[in-house]
Coordinates of C-alpha atoms in Angstrom, one line a residue:
Chain G
S24 CA -8.4 49.8 125.7
Q25 CA -11.4 51.5 127.1
Q26 CA -10.8 52.9 130.5
G27 CA -13.3 55.7 131.2
E28 CA -16.9 54.8 132.1
E29 CA -19.5 57.6 132.0
D30 CA -22.5 57.7 134.2
P31 CA -25.4 58.1 133.5
Q32 CA -25.7 56.6 130.0
A33 CA -28.5 59.1 129.2
L34 CA -29.6 62.3 130.7
S35 CA -32.7 64.4 129.8
I36 CA -33.1 67.9 131.3
Q37 CA -34.8 71.2 130.5
E38 CA -33.2 74.3 129.3
G39 CA -31.7 76.4 132.1
E40 CA -31.0 73.4 134.3
N41 CA -27.6 72.1 135.1
A42 CA -26.3 68.8 133.7
T43 CA -23.8 66.6 135.6
M44 CA -22.0 63.7 134.1
N45 CA -19.5 61.4 135.8
C46 CA -16.6 59.4 134.6
S47 CA -14.7 56.7 136.4
Y48 CA -11.4 55.2 135.2
K49 CA -9.2 52.4 136.3
T50 CA -5.5 53.2 136.2
S51 CA -3.2 56.1 136.8
I52 CA -3.5 58.9 134.3
N53 CA -1.5 62.0 133.0
N54 CA -4.7 63.8 132.2
L55 CA -8.4 63.4 131.7
Q56 CA -10.4 65.1 128.9
W57 CA -14.0 65.7 128.0
Y58 CA -15.2 65.7 124.4
R59 CA -18.6 66.5 122.8
Q60 CA -20.1 64.8 119.8
N61 CA -23.0 66.1 118.0
S62 CA -25.1 63.6 116.2
G63 CA -23.2 61.9 113.4
R64 CA -20.2 64.2 113.6
G65 CA -16.6 64.1 114.9
L66 CA -15.6 64.7 118.5
V67 CA -14.8 68.2 119.7
H68 CA -12.5 68.8 122.6
L69 CA -14.1 70.6 125.5
I70 CA -11.6 70.7 128.4
L71 CA -8.5 69.0 129.7
I72 CA -7.6 68.5 133.4
R73 CA -4.2 67.3 134.4
S74 CA -3.6 64.7 137.1
N75 CA -2.3 67.4 139.5
E76 CA -5.4 69.6 139.1
R77 CA -8.6 69.3 141.0
E78 CA -10.9 71.6 139.3
K79 CA -11.1 73.5 136.0
H80 CA -13.5 75.9 134.5
S81 CA -14.2 76.9 130.9
G82 CA -17.2 79.1 130.3
R83 CA -20.3 77.2 131.4
L84 CA -18.2 74.0 132.0
R85 CA -16.8 72.9 135.2
V86 CA -14.7 69.8 135.5
T87 CA -13.5 68.1 138.7
L88 CA -11.0 65.4 139.1
D89 CA -10.5 63.1 142.1
T90 CA -7.5 60.9 141.5
S91 CA -7.9 59.1 144.8
K92 CA -11.3 57.9 143.6
K93 CA -10.3 57.7 140.0
S94 CA -13.3 59.8 139.0
S95 CA -14.2 63.0 137.3
S96 CA -17.3 65.0 136.8
L97 CA -18.4 67.4 134.1
L98 CA -21.0 70.1 135.0
I99 CA -22.7 72.1 132.3
T100 CA -24.5 75.1 133.9
A101 CA -27.6 76.8 132.5
S102 CA -28.0 74.2 129.7
R103 CA -29.2 75.1 126.3
A104 CA -30.9 73.1 123.5
A105 CA -27.6 73.4 121.6
D106 CA -25.9 71.4 124.4
T107 CA -27.7 68.3 123.2
A108 CA -25.0 65.9 122.3
S109 CA -23.0 62.9 123.5
Y110 CA -20.3 63.6 126.0
F111 CA -17.2 61.4 126.4
C112 CA -14.5 61.3 128.9
A113 CA -11.0 60.2 127.8
T114 CA -7.9 59.4 129.7
L115 CA -4.3 59.6 128.8
D116 CA -2.0 57.3 130.7
S117 CA 1.6 56.5 129.8
G118 CA 0.6 55.4 126.3
Y119 CA 0.1 57.3 123.1
A120 CA -3.6 57.0 122.6
L121 CA -6.5 58.4 124.5
N122 CA -8.9 55.8 126.1
F123 CA -12.5 56.7 125.7
G124 CA -15.6 55.8 127.6
K125 CA -18.9 54.9 126.0
G126 CA -20.4 58.3 126.5
T127 CA -23.3 60.1 128.1
S128 CA -26.1 61.1 125.8
L129 CA -27.5 64.5 126.9
L130 CA -30.9 65.8 125.7
V131 CA -31.8 69.4 126.6
T132 CA -35.4 70.2 125.8
P133 CA -36.7 73.8 125.4
Chain T
D4 CA -7.3 76.3 113.8
V5 CA -6.3 72.6 113.6
K6 CA -8.0 70.9 110.8
V7 CA -8.4 67.2 110.3
T8 CA -10.2 66.1 107.1
Q9 CA -11.4 62.7 106.0
S10 CA -11.8 61.8 102.4
S11 CA -15.5 60.8 102.6
R12 CA -18.4 61.4 104.9
Y13 CA -20.4 58.4 103.6
L14 CA -19.1 55.3 101.8
V15 CA -21.0 52.3 100.5
K16 CA -18.9 49.2 99.6
R17 CA -19.5 45.6 98.8
T18 CA -18.2 42.6 100.8
G19 CA -14.7 41.7 99.7
E20 CA -13.8 45.1 98.3
K21 CA -10.6 46.8 99.3
V22 CA -11.4 50.1 101.0
F23 CA -9.2 53.1 101.6
L24 CA -10.1 55.8 104.2
E25 CA -7.9 58.8 104.0
C26 CA -7.1 61.3 106.8
V27 CA -5.2 64.5 106.5
Q28 CA -4.2 67.0 109.2
D29 CA -2.6 70.4 108.7
M30 CA -0.9 71.0 112.1
D31 CA 2.3 69.0 111.6
H32 CA 1.2 66.6 114.4
E33 CA 3.4 63.6 115.0
N34 CA 0.6 61.4 116.3
M35 CA -2.4 60.2 114.3
F36 CA -5.1 57.7 115.2
W37 CA -7.9 55.7 113.7
Y38 CA -11.0 54.8 115.8
R39 CA -14.2 53.1 115.0
Q40 CA -17.4 54.0 116.8
D41 CA -20.3 51.6 117.2
P42 CA -23.5 52.1 119.2
G43 CA -23.1 50.9 122.8
L44 CA -19.4 50.3 122.3
G45 CA -18.0 53.8 122.3
L46 CA -14.7 54.6 120.5
R47 CA -12.3 51.8 120.0
L48 CA -8.8 52.3 118.7
I49 CA -7.8 50.5 115.6
Y50 CA -4.3 51.7 114.8
F51 CA -2.1 54.7 115.6
S52 CA 1.0 56.2 114.3
Y53 CA 3.6 58.3 116.2
D54 CA 5.8 59.1 113.2
V55 CA 6.1 58.7 109.5
K56 CA 6.2 55.0 108.5
M57 CA 5.6 54.0 112.2
K58 CA 2.5 52.3 113.3
E59 CA 1.2 50.5 116.3
K60 CA -1.8 48.2 116.7
G61 CA -4.7 49.4 118.9
D62 CA -7.3 47.4 120.5
I63 CA -9.0 46.0 117.4
P64 CA -6.6 45.9 114.5
E65 CA -7.9 42.7 112.9
G66 CA -9.0 43.1 109.3
Y67 CA -7.3 46.5 109.0
S68 CA -4.0 47.9 108.0
V69 CA -2.6 51.4 107.9
S70 CA -0.2 53.5 105.9
R71 CA 1.7 56.7 106.9
E72 CA 4.0 57.7 104.1
K73 CA 3.8 61.4 104.8
K74 CA 3.5 63.2 108.2
E75 CA 0.2 64.8 107.3
R76 CA -1.6 61.7 105.9
F77 CA -2.7 58.6 107.7
S78 CA -4.7 56.0 105.7
L79 CA -6.8 53.1 107.0
I80 CA -7.2 50.1 104.7
L81 CA -9.7 47.4 104.8
E82 CA -8.1 44.7 102.8
S83 CA -11.3 42.8 102.2
A84 CA -14.3 44.5 103.6
S85 CA -16.8 42.6 105.6
T86 CA -20.3 43.5 106.9
N87 CA -19.1 43.6 110.5
Q88 CA -16.9 46.5 109.5
T89 CA -19.9 48.7 108.9
S90 CA -19.3 51.5 111.3
M91 CA -18.4 55.1 111.8
Y92 CA -14.6 55.7 111.4
L93 CA -13.0 58.6 113.1
C94 CA -9.5 59.9 112.5
A95 CA -7.6 62.1 115.0
S96 CA -4.3 63.8 115.4
R97 CA -2.3 65.1 118.3
G98 CA 0.9 66.9 118.9
S99 CA 3.9 65.3 120.6
G100 CA 4.5 65.2 124.3
L101 CA 2.7 62.9 126.7
I102 CA 1.8 65.7 129.0
F103 CA -0.3 67.2 126.3
G104 CA -3.2 65.3 125.0
T105 CA -5.8 67.2 123.1
Q106 CA -6.8 65.1 120.1
Y107 CA -8.4 66.8 117.1
F108 CA -10.9 64.7 115.3
G109 CA -12.1 64.7 111.7
P110 CA -15.8 64.7 110.9
G111 CA -15.9 60.9 110.5
T112 CA -16.7 58.5 107.7
R113 CA -19.8 56.4 107.9
L114 CA -19.0 53.2 106.1
L115 CA -21.7 50.7 105.0
V116 CA -20.5 47.3 103.8
L117 CA -23.2 45.4 101.9

């Protein structure tokens, strides 16, 4: 079942600016992940943060997790046109399958 | 690099046809998944499999069945295709262990049912 809910649904920024997306979820989790999907393609894993972690970095990506608020944020710094894509958060609880949100559509204009 | 492949990128079928979507992964993953993705609805889980010949229903299994005869292959079957099954279908695989979780996705199959 869907658990993650991304906010905003759509985001438009200029190259060089930072992009922040938020994700809220409902139940306890083992980990939370962010994925990117370029138009019409499969999803690509970006970063995973475990429930006992608060912040994680990977290149221009920074993810935070607040389990008390059941929320996460993804920050992309110094955005590029190539970052244009949909971004999904996904949570893994005690089940087998990831639960995905509906995604944030990011447009980065030159 | 993990590779998940799907048999077709685009598929056009007629109402009532039996449709097979194939997914193959090359990383010896125990878990495999089928999702469908529709605008405004995100990804919804149809079925998953945690071992050969094992399968579990996801959130929207109606109208679908699956087959996992070999570890690397997970097939989604539309017994009698209907227009409301027009969608993007995504296959994914993942290694074992609940503390892990990265799922690797195939490129997707865009199915149009006429």
